[in-house]
Short mmCIF file of C-alpha atoms and ligand atoms in Angstrom, two decimals:
data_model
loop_
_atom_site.label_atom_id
_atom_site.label_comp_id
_atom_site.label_asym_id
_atom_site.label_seq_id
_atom_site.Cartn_x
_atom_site.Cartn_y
_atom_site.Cartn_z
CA UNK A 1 -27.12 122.12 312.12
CA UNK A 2 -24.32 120.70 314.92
CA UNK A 3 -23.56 117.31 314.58
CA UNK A 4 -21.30 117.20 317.10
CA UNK A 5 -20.27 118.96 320.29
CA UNK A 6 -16.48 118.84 321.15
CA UNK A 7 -15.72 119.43 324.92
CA UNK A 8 -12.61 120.61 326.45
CA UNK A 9 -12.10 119.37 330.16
CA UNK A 10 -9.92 120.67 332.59
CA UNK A 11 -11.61 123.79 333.86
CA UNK A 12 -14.73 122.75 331.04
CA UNK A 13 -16.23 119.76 332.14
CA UNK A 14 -14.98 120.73 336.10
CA UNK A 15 -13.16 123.05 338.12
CA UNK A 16 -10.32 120.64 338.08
CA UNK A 17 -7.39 123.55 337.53
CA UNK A 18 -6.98 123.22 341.76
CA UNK A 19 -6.57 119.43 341.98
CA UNK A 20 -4.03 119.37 339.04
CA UNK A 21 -1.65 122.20 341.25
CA UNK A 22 -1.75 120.15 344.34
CA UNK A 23 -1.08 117.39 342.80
CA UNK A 24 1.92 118.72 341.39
CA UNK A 25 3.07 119.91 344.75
CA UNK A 26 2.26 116.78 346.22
CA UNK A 27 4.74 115.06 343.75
CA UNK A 28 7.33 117.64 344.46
CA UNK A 29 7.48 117.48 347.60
CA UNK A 30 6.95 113.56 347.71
CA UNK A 31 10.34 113.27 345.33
CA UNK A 32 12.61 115.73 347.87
CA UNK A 33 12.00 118.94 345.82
CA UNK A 34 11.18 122.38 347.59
CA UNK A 35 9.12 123.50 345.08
CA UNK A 36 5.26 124.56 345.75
CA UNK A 37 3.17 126.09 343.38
CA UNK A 38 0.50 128.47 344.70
CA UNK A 39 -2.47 130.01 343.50
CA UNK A 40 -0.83 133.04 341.69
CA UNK A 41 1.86 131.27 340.78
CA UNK A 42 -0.33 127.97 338.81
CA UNK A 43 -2.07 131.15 337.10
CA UNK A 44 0.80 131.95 335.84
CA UNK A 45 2.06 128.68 334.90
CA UNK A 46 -1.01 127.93 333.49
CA UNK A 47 0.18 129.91 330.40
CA UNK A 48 1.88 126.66 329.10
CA UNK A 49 -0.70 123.52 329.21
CA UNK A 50 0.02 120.18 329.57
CA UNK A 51 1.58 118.60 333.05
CA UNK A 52 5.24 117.78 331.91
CA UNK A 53 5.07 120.90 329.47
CA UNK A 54 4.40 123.35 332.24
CA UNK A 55 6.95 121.42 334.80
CA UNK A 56 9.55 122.37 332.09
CA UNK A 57 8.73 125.98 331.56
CA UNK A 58 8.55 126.16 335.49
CA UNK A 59 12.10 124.93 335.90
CA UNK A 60 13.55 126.88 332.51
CA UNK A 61 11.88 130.51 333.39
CA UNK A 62 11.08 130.40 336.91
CA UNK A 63 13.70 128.54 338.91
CA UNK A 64 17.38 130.49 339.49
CA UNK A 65 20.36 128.32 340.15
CA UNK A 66 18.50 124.98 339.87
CA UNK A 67 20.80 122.40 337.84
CA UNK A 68 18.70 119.87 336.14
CA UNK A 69 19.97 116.69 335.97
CA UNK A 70 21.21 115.17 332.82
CA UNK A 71 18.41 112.78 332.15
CA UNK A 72 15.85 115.63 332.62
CA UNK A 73 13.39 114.66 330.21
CA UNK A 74 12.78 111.26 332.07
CA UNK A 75 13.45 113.29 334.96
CA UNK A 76 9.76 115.21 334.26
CA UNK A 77 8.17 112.03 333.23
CA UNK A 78 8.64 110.30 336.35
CA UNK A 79 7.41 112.94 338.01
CA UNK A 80 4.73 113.75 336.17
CA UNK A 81 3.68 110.32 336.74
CA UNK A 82 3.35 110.90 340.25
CA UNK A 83 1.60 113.59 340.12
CA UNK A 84 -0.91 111.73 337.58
CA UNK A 85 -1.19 109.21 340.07
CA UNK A 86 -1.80 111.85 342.94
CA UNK A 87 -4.72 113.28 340.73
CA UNK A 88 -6.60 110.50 339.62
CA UNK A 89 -6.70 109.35 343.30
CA UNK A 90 -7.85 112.86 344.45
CA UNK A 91 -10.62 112.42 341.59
CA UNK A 92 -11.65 109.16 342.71
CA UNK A 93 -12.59 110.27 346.47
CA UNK A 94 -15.40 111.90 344.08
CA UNK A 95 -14.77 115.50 345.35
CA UNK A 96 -14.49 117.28 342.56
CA UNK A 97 -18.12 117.23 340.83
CA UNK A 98 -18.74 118.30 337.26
CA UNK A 99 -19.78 122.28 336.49
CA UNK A 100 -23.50 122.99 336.71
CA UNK A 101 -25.44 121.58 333.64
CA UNK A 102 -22.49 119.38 331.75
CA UNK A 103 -24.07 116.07 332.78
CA UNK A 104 -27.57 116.98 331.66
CA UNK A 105 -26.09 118.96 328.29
CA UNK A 106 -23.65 115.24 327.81
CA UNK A 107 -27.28 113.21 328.37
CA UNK A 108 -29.53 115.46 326.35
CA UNK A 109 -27.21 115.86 323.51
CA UNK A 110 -26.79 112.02 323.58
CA UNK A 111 -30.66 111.52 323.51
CA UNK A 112 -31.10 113.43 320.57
CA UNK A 113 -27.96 111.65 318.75
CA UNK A 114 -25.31 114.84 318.32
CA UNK A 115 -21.96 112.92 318.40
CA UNK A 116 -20.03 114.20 321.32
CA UNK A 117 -16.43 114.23 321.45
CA UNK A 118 -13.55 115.31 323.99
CA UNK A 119 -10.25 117.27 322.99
CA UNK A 120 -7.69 117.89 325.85
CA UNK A 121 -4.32 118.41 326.73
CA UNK A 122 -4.63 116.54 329.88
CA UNK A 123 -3.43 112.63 330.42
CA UNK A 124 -6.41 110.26 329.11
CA UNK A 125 -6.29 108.82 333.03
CA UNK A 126 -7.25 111.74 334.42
CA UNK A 127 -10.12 111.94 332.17
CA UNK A 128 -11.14 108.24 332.53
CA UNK A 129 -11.29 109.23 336.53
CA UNK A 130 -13.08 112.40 336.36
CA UNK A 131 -16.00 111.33 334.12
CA UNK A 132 -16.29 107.31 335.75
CA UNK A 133 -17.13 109.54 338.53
CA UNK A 134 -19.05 111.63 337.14
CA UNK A 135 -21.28 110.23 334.19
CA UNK A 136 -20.48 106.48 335.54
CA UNK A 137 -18.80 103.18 334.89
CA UNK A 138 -19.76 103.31 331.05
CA UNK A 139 -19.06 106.83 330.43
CA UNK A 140 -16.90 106.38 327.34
CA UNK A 141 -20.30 104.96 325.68
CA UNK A 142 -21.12 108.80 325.27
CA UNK A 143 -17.74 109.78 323.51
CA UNK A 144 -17.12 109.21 319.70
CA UNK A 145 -13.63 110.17 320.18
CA UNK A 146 -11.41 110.86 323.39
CA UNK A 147 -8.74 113.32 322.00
CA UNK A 148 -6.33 113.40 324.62
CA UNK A 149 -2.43 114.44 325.91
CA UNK A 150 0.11 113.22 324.21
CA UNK A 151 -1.82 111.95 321.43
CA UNK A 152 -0.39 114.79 319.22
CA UNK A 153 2.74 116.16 319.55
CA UNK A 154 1.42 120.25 320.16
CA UNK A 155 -1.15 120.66 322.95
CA UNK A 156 -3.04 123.77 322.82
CA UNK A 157 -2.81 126.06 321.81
CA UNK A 158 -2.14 124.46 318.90
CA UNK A 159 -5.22 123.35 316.56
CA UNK A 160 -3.37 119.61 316.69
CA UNK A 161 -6.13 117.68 319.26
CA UNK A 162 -9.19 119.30 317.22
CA UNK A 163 -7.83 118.23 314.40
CA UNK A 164 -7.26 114.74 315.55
CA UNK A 165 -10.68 114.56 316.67
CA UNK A 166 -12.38 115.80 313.60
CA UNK A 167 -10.27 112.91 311.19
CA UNK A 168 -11.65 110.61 313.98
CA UNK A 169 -15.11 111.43 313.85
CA UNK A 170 -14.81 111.91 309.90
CA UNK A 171 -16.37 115.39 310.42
CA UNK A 172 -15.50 118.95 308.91
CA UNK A 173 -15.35 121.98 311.48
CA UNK A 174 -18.40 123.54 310.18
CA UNK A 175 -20.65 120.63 311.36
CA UNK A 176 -18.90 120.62 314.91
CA UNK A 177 -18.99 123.07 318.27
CA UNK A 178 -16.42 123.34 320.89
CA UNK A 179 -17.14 124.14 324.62
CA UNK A 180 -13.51 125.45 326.18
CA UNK A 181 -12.73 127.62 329.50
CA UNK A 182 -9.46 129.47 328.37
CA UNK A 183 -8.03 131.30 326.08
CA UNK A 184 -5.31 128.90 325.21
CA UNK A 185 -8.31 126.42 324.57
CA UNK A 186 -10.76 129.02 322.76
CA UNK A 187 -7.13 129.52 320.37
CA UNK A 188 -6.89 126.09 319.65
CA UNK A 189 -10.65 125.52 318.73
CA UNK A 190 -10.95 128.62 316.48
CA UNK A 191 -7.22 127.57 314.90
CA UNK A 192 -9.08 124.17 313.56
CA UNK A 193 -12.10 126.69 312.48
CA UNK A 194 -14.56 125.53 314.98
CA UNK A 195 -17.32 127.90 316.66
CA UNK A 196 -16.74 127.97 319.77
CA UNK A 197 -18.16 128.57 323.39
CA UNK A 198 -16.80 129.65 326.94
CA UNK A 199 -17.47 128.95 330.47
CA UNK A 200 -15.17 130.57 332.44
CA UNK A 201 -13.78 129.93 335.95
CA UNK A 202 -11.25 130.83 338.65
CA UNK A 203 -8.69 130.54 336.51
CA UNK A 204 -9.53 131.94 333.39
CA UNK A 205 -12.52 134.55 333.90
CA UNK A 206 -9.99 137.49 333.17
CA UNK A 207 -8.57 136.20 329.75
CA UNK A 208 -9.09 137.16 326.42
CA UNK A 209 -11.70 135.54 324.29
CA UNK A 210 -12.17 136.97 321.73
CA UNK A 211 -13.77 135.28 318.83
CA UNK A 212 -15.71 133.19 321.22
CA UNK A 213 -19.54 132.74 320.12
CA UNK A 214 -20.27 133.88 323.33
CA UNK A 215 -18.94 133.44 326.93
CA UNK A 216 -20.75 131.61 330.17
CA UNK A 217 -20.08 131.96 333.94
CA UNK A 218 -21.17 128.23 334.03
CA UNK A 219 -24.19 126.68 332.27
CA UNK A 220 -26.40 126.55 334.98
CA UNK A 221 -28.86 127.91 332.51
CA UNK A 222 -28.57 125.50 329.73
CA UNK A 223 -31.65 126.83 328.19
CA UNK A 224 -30.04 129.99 327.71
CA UNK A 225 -26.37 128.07 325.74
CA UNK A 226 -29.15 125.74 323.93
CA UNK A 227 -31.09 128.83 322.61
CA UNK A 228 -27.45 130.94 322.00
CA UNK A 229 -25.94 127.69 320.57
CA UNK A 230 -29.03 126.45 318.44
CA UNK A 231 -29.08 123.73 319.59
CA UNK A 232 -32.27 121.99 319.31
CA UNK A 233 -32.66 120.56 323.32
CA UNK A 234 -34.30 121.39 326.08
C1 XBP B 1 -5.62 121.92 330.89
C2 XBP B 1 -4.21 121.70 331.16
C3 XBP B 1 -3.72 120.41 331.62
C4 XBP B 1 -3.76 120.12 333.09
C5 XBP B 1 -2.68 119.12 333.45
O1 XBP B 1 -6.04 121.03 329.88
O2 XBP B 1 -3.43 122.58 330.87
O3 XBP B 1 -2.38 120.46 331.26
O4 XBP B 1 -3.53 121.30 333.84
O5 XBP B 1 -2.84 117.93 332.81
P1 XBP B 1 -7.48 121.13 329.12
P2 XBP B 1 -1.64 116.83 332.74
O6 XBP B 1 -8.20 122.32 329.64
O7 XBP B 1 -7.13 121.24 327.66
O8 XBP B 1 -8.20 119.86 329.41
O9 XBP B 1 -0.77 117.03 333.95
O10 XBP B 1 -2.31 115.49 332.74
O11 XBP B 1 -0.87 117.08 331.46
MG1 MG B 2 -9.47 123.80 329.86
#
């Protein structure tokens, strides 16, 4: 029986992969840097997670005769911070909706008292502006625990976060699902030994997941993850 449903959110709960890159490039370009990051390129750098993590591995193994400067890891924060401040704007002009059936799964589950929980690399503003907007003012009445950045010191995909959030919620894998959209999620989850399901997008419908439960396009049929998930809504 799942007491608890553990919810990844960048690409999970929306398709928020696009808003994150030009948000980046808006803070490049904003602090005097040529840099852009397009579509195939974000794919790429999507290899690495986490916004100051992946500005790092962009300037190590993609730029060629860049010189960092010498306080480079402040260097990335501050502009990270931009960008964080670029995104949760973008997120508050309420364009970027959650995926088909993650409100109703969040309310249903809630109704029936499975503990939900999220686990993310992303910064806990971002998530704070993506679910006020979409669940409302009190959406952190739904969450147990809100597992999130820099809270431990490996992001995905690391087990690190799930672990975090399974001391906080005082549960053991076993009783717990996860809901992810990438493979360097789905590697995290299964890494804390947590069954775990996909919904795929842009970004990530060509990856590998294997070892997934099973894999989604979206759950616009929740029936069909509630019957596949046992889970005992409707
Ligand atoms: C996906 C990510 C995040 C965002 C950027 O996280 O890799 O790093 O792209 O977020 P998840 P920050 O799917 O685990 O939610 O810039 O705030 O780090
Ligand atoms: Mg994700």
């Amino acid at each position: 029986m799942t007491k608890a449903i553990i919810f990844d959110v960048d690409g999970t709960l929306a398709d928020t992969e696009d808003g994150h890159r030009q948000s980046f490039n808006k803070a490049f370009s904003e602090s005097g840097l040529d840099w852009n990051w397009d579509v195939p390129l974000y794919d790429r750098l999507l290899k690495v997670t986490g916004g100051k993590e992946r500005i790092k591995y962009f300037v190590n193994d993609f730029l060629q005769g860049y010189e960092k400067p010498s306080d480079f890891d402040d260097f990335v924060k501050n502009l990270h911070a931009l960008k964080t401040r670029h995104y949760t704007e973008m997120i508050g002009e309420g364009n970027v909706p959650l995926r088909p059936g993650i409100k109703k799964l969040i309310e249903d589950a809630h109704a029936k008292g499975i503990t939900l929980a999220i686990a993310t690399t992303t910064t806990p503003e971002n998530v704070s502006a993506l679910l006020e907007v979409g669940l409302g003012k009190n959406w952190a009445d739904y969450f147990s625990a809100n597992g999130c950045g820099d809270i431990v010191p490996k992001k995905k995909p690391a087990p690190d976060i799930y672990f975090w959030v399974l001391e906080k919620l005082n549960l053991e894998a076993a009783d717990c699902i996860a809901l992810e959209d990438s493979e360097n999620g789905l590697r995290s989850s299964l890494a804390a030994g947590i069954k775990t399901y996909v919904t795929t997008n842009y970004y990530t419908h060509k990856q590998n997941f294997a070892g997934a439960e099973a894999v989604f396009d979206d759950l616009s049929d929740l029936g069909q993850f509630y019957r596949a998930a046992g889970l005992p809504l409707s």
